[in-house]
PDB file of C-alpha atoms in Angstrom:
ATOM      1  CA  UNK A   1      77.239  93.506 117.233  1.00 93.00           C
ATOM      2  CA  UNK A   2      78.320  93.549 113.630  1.00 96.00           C
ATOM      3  CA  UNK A   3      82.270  92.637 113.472  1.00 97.00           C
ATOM      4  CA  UNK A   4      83.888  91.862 110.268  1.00 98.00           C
ATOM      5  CA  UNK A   5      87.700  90.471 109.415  1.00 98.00           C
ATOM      6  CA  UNK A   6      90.095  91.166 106.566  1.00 98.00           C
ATOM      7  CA  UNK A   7      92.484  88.137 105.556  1.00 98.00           C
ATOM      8  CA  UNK A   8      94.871  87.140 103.084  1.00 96.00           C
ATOM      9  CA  UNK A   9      98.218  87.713 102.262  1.00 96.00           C
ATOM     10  CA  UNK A  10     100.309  90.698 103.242  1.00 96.00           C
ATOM     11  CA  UNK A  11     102.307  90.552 101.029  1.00 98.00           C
ATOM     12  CA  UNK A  12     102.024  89.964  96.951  1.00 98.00           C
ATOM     13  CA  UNK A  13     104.465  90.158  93.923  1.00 98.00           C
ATOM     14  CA  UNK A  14     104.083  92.712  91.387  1.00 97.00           C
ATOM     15  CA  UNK A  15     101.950  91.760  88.112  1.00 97.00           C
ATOM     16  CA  UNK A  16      99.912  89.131  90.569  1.00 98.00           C
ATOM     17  CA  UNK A  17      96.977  88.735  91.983  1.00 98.00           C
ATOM     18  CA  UNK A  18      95.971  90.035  95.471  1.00 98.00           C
ATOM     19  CA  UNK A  19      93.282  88.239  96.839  1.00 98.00           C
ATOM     20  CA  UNK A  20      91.728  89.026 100.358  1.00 98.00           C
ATOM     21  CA  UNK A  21      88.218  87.812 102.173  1.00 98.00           C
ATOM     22  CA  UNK A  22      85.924  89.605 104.655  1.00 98.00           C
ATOM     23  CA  UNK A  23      84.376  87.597 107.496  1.00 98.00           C
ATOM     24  CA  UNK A  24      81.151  89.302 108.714  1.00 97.00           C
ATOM     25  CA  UNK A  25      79.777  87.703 112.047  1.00 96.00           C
ATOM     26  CA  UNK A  26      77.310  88.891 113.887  1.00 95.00           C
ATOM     27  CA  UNK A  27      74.495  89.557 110.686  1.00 93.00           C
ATOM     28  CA  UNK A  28      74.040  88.278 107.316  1.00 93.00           C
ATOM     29  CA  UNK A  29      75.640  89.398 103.804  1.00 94.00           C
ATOM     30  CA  UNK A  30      72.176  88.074 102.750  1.00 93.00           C
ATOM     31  CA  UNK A  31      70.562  90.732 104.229  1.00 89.00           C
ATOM     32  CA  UNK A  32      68.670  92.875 101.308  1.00 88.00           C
ATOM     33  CA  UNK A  33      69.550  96.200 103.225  1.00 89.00           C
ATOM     34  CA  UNK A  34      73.041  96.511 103.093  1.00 94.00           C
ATOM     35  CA  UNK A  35      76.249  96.228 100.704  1.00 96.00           C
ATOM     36  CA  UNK A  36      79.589  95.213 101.428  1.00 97.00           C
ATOM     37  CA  UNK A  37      82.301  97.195 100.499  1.00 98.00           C
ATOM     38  CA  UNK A  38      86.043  97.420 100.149  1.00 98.00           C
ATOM     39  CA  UNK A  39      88.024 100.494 100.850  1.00 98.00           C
ATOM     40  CA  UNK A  40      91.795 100.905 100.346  1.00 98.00           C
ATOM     41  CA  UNK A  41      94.686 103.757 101.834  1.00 98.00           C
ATOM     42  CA  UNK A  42      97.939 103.954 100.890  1.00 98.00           C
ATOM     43  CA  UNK A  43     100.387 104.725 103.402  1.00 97.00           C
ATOM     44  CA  UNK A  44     100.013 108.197 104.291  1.00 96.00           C
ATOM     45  CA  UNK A  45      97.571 108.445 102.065  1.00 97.00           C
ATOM     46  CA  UNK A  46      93.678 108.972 101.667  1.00 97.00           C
ATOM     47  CA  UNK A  47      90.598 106.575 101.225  1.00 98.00           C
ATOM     48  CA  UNK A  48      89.601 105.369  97.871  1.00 98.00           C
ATOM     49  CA  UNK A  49      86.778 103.469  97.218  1.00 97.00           C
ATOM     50  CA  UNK A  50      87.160 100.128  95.354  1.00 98.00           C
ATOM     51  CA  UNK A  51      83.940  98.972  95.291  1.00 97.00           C
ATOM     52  CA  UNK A  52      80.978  97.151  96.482  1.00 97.00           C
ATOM     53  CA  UNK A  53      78.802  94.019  95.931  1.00 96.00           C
ATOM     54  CA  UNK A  54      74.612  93.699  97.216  1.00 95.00           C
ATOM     55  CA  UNK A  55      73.627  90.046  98.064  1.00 91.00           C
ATOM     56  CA  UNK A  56      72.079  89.632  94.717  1.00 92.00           C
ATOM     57  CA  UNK A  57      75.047  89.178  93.334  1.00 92.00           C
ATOM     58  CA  UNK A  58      75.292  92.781  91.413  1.00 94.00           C
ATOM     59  CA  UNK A  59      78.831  94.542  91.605  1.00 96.00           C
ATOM     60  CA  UNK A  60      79.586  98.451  91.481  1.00 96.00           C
ATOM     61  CA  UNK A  61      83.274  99.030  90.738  1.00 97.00           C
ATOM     62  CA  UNK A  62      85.514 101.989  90.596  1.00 97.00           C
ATOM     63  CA  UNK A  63      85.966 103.250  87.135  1.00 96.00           C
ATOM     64  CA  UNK A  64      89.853 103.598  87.574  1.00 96.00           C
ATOM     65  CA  UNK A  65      89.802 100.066  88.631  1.00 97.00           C
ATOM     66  CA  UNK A  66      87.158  98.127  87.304  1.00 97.00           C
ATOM     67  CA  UNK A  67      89.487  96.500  84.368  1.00 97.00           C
ATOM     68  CA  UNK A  68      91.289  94.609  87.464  1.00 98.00           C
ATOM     69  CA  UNK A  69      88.745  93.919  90.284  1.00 98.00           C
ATOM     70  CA  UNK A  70      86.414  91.322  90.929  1.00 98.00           C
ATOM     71  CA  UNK A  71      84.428  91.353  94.303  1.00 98.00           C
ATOM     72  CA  UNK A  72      82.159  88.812  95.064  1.00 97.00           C
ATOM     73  CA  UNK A  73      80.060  87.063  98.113  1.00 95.00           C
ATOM     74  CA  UNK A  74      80.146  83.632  99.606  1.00 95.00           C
ATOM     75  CA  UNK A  75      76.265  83.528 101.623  1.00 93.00           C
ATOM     76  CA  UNK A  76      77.013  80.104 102.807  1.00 94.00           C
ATOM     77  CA  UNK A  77      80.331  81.030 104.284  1.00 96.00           C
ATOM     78  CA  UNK A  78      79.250  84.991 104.986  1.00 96.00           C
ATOM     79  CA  UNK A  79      82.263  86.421 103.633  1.00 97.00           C
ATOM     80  CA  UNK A  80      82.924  88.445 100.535  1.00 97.00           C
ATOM     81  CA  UNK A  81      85.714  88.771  98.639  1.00 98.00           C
ATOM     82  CA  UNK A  82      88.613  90.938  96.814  1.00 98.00           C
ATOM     83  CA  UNK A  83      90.441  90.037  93.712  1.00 98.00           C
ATOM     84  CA  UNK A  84      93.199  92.830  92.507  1.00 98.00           C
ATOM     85  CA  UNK A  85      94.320  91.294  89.294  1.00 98.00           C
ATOM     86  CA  UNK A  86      98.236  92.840  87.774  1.00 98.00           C
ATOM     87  CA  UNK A  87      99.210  94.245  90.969  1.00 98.00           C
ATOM     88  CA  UNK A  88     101.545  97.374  90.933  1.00 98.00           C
ATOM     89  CA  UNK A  89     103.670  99.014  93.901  1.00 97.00           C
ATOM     90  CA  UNK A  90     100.963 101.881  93.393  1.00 97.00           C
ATOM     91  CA  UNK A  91      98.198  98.996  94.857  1.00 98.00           C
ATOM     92  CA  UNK A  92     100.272  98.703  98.069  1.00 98.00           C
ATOM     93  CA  UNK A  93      97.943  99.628 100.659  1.00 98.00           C
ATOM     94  CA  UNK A  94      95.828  98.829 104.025  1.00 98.00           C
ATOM     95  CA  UNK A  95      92.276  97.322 102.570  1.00 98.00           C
ATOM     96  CA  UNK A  96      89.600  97.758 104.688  1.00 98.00           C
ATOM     97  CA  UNK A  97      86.304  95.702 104.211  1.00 98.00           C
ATOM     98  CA  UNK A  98      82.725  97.280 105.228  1.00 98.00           C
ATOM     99  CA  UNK A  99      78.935  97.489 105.526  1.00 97.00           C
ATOM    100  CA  UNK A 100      77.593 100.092 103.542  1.00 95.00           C
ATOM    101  CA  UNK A 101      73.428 101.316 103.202  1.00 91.00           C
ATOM    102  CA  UNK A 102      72.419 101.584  99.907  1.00 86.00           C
ATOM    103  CA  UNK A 103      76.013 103.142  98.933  1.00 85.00           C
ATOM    104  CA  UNK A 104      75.330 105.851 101.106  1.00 90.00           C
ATOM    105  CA  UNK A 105      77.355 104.932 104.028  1.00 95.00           C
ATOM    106  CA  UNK A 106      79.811 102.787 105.569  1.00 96.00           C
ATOM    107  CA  UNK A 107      78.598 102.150 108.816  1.00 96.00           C
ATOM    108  CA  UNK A 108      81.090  99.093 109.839  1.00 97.00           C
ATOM    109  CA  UNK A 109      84.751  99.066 109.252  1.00 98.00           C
ATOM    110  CA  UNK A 110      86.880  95.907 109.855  1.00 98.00           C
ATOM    111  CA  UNK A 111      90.360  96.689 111.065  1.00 98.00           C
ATOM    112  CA  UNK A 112      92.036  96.935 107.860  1.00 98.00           C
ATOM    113  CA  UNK A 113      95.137  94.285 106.114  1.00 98.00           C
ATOM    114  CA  UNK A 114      98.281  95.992 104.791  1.00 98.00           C
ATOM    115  CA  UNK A 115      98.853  94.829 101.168  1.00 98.00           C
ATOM    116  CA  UNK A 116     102.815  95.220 100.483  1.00 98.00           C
ATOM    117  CA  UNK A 117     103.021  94.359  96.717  1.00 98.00           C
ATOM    118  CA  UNK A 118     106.733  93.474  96.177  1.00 96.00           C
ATOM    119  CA  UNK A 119     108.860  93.860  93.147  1.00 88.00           C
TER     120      UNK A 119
ATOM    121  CA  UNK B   1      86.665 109.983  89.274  1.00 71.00           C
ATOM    122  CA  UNK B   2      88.380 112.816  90.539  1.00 83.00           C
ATOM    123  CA  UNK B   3      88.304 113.447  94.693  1.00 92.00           C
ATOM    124  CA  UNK B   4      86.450 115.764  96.254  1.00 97.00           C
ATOM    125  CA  UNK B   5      88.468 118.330  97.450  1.00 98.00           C
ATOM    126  CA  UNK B   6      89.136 119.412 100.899  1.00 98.00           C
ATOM    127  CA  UNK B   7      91.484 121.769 102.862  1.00 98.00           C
ATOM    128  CA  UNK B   8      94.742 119.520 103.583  1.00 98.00           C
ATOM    129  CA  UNK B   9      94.671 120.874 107.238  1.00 98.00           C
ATOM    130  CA  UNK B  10      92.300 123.204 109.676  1.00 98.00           C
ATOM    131  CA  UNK B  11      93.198 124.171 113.758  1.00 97.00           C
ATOM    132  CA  UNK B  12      91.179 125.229 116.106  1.00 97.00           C
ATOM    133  CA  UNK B  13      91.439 125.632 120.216  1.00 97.00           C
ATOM    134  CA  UNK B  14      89.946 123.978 122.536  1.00 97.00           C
ATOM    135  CA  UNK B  15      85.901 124.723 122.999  1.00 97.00           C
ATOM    136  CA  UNK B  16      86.332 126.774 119.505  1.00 97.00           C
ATOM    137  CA  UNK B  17      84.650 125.749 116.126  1.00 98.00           C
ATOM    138  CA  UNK B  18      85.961 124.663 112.717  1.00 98.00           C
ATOM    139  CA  UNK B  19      84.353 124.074 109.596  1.00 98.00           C
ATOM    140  CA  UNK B  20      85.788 121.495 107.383  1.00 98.00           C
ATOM    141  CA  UNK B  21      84.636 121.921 103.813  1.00 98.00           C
ATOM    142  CA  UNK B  22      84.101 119.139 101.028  1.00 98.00           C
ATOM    143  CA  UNK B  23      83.334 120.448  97.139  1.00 98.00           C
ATOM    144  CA  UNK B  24      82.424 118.334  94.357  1.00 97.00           C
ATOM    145  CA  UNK B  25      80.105 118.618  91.324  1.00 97.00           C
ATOM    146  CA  UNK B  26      76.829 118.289  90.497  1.00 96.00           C
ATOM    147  CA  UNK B  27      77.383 114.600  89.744  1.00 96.00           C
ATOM    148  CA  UNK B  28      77.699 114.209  93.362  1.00 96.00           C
ATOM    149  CA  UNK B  29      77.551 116.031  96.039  1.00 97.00           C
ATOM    150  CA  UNK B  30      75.584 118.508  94.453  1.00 97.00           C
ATOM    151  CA  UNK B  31      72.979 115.805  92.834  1.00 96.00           C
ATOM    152  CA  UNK B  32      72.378 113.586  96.291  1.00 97.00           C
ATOM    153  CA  UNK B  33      71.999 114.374  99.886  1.00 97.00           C
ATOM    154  CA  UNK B  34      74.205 111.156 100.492  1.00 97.00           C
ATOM    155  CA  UNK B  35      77.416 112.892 101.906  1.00 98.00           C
ATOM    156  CA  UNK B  36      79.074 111.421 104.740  1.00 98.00           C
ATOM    157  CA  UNK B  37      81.547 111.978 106.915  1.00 98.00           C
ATOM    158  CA  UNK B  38      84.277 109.845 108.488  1.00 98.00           C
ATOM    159  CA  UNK B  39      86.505 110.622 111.396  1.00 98.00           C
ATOM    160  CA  UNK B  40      90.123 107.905 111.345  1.00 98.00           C
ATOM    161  CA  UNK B  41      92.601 108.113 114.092  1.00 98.00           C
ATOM    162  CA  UNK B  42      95.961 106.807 113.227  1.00 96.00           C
ATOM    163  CA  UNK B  43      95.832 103.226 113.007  1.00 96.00           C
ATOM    164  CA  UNK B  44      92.773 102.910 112.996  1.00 97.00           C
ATOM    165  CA  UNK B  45      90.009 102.109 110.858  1.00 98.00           C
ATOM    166  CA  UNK B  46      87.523 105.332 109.868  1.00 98.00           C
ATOM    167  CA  UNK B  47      84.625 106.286 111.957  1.00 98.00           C
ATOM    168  CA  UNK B  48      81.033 107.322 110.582  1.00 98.00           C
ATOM    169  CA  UNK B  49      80.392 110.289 111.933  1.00 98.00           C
ATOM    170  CA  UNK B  50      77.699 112.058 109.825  1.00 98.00           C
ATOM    171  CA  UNK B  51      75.553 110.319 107.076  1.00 98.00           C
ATOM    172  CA  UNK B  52      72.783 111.783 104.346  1.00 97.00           C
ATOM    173  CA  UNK B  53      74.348 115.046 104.292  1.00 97.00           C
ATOM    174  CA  UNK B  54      73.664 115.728 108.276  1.00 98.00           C
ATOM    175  CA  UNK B  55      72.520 112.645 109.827  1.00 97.00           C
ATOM    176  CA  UNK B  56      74.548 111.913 113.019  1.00 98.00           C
ATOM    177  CA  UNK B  57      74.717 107.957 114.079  1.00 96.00           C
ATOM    178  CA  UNK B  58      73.843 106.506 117.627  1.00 96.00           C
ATOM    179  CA  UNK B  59      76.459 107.397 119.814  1.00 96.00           C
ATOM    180  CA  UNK B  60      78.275 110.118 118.040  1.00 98.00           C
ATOM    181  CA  UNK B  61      78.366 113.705 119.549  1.00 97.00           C
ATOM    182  CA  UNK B  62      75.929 116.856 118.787  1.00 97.00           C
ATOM    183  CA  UNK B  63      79.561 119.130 118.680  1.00 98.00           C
ATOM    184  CA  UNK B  64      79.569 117.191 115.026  1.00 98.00           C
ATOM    185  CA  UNK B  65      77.163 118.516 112.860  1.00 98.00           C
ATOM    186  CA  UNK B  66      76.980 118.829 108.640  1.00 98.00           C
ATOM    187  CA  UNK B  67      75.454 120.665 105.821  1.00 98.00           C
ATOM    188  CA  UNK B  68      75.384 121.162 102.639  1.00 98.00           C
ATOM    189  CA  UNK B  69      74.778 123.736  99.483  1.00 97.00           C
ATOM    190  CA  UNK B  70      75.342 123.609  96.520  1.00 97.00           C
ATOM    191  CA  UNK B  71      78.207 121.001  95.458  1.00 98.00           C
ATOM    192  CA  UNK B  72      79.833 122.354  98.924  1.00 98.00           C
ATOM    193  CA  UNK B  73      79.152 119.841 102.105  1.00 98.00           C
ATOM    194  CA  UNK B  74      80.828 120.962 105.715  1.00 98.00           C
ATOM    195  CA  UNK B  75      81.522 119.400 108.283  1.00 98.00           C
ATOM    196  CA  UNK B  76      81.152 121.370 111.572  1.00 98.00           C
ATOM    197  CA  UNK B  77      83.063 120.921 115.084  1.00 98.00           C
ATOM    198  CA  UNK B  78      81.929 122.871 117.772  1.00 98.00           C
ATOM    199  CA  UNK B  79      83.113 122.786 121.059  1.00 97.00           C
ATOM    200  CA  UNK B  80      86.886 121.592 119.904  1.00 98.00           C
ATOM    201  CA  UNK B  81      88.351 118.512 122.188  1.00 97.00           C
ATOM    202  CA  UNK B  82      91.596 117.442 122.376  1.00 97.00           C
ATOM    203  CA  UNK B  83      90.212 113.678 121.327  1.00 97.00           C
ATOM    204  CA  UNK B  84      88.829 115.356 118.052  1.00 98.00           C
ATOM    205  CA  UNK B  85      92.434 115.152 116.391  1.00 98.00           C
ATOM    206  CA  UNK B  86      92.056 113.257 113.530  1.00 98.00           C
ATOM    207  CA  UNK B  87      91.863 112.954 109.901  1.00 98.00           C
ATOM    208  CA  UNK B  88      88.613 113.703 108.676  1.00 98.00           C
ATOM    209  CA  UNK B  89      87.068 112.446 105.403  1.00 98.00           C
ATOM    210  CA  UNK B  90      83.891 113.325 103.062  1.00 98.00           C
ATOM    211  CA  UNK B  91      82.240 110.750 100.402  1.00 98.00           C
ATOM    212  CA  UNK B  92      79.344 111.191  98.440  1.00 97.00           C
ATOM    213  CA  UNK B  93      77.489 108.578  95.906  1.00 96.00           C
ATOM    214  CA  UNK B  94      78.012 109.693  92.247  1.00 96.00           C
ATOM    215  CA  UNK B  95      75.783 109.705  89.346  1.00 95.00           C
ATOM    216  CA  UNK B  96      78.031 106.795  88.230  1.00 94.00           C
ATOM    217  CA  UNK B  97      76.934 104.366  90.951  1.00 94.00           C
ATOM    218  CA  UNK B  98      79.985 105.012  92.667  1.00 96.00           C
ATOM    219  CA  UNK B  99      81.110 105.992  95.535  1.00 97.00           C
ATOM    220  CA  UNK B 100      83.539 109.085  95.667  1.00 97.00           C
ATOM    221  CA  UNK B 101      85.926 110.185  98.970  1.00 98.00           C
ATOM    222  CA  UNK B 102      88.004 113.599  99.607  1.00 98.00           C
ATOM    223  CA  UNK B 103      91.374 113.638 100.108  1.00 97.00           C
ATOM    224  CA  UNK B 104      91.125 114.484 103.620  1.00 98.00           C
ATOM    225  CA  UNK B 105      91.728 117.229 106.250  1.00 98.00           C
ATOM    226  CA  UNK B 106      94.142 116.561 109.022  1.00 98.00           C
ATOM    227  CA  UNK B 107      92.785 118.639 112.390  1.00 98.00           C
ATOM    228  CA  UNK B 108      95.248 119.760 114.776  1.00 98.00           C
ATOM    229  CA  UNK B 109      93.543 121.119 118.029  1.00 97.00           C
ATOM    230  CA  UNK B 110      96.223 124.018 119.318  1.00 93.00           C
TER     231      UNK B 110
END
């Protein structure tokens, strides 16, 4: 069974970076069928995608956020990661990492890290 | 990228039917058959519940069923449970490579 972690801090100062990895056990982020995504909610708020990276390397962003994010895999570790560069209060929010087909769907959820960005 | 927009809240009884609906554009929902739908219960992390438009996973329910036409997808509850109380959210790819959610429907079942 697919099971995947968030870590990292939970808690980042404004204009830094917030950095946070995914630990997938149970299958491979070198499998060619899937991408592996991050998701983020604000409290009380909705999903918004962040973006997603395929095991080749290649990395789909979110327009709105794309100046600030890097995401990127680790095959010998099987994690991927998040980097949130300039942090506002606006980025405070739980990030949850996932496996997504083809950008179609999100199929596996990890639990999800609250982000508090601090002033 | 704007949000696809859904109704902030829909009710229904228990053993009645709702309809949730999801409109975007053309760019999206409209252009692909890659809407999805994802059930989250407070706390917890979202649930795929319908994929490619109306594709249900292993293990989820027949009472959840979707469609689509136009740049309009639905998601459709029959049979309301108490245990369906949830958020409920729609994505779709995007012409952009992207991926795209709604803001969300809260359900209440009376």
């Amino acid at each position: 069974q697919l099971q995947l972690q968030e870590s990292g801090p939970g808690l980042v100062k404004a204009s830094e970076t917030l950095s946070l990895t995914c630990t997938v056990s149970g299958g491979s982020i070198s499998s060619s069928s899937y991408f592996w995504v991050w998701i983020r909610q604000p409290p009380g708020k909705g999903l918004e995608w962040i973006g997603s990276v395929y095991y080749t390397g290649s990395t789909y962003y979110n327009p709105s956020l794309e100046s600030r994010v890097t995401i990127s895999g680790d095959s010998s570790k099987n994690q991927f990661s998040l980097k949130l560069s300039s942090v506002t209060a606006a980025d405070t929010a739980v990030y949850f990492c996932g496996r997504d087909t083809a950008m179609t769907r999100t199929d596996y959820w990890g639990q999800g890290t609250l982000v508090t960005v601090s002033s | 990228q704007s949000a696809l927009t859904q109704p902030a809240s829909v009710s229904g009884s228990p053993g009645q039917s709702i309809t949730i609906s999801c409109s975007g554009t053309g760019s999206d929902v409209g252009g692909y058959n890659y809407v999805s739908w994802y059930q989250q219960h407070p706390g917890k992390a979202p649930k795929l519940m319908i994929y490619d438009v109306s594709n249900r996973p292993s293990g989820v329910s027949d009472r959840f069923s979707g469609s689509k036409s136009g740049n309009t997808a639905s998601l459709t509850i029959s049979g309301l449970q108490a245990e369906d109380e949830a958020d409920y959210y729609c994505s779709s790819y995007t012409s952009r490579r992207t991926v795209i959610f709604g803001g969300g429907t809260r359900l209440t079942v009376l």
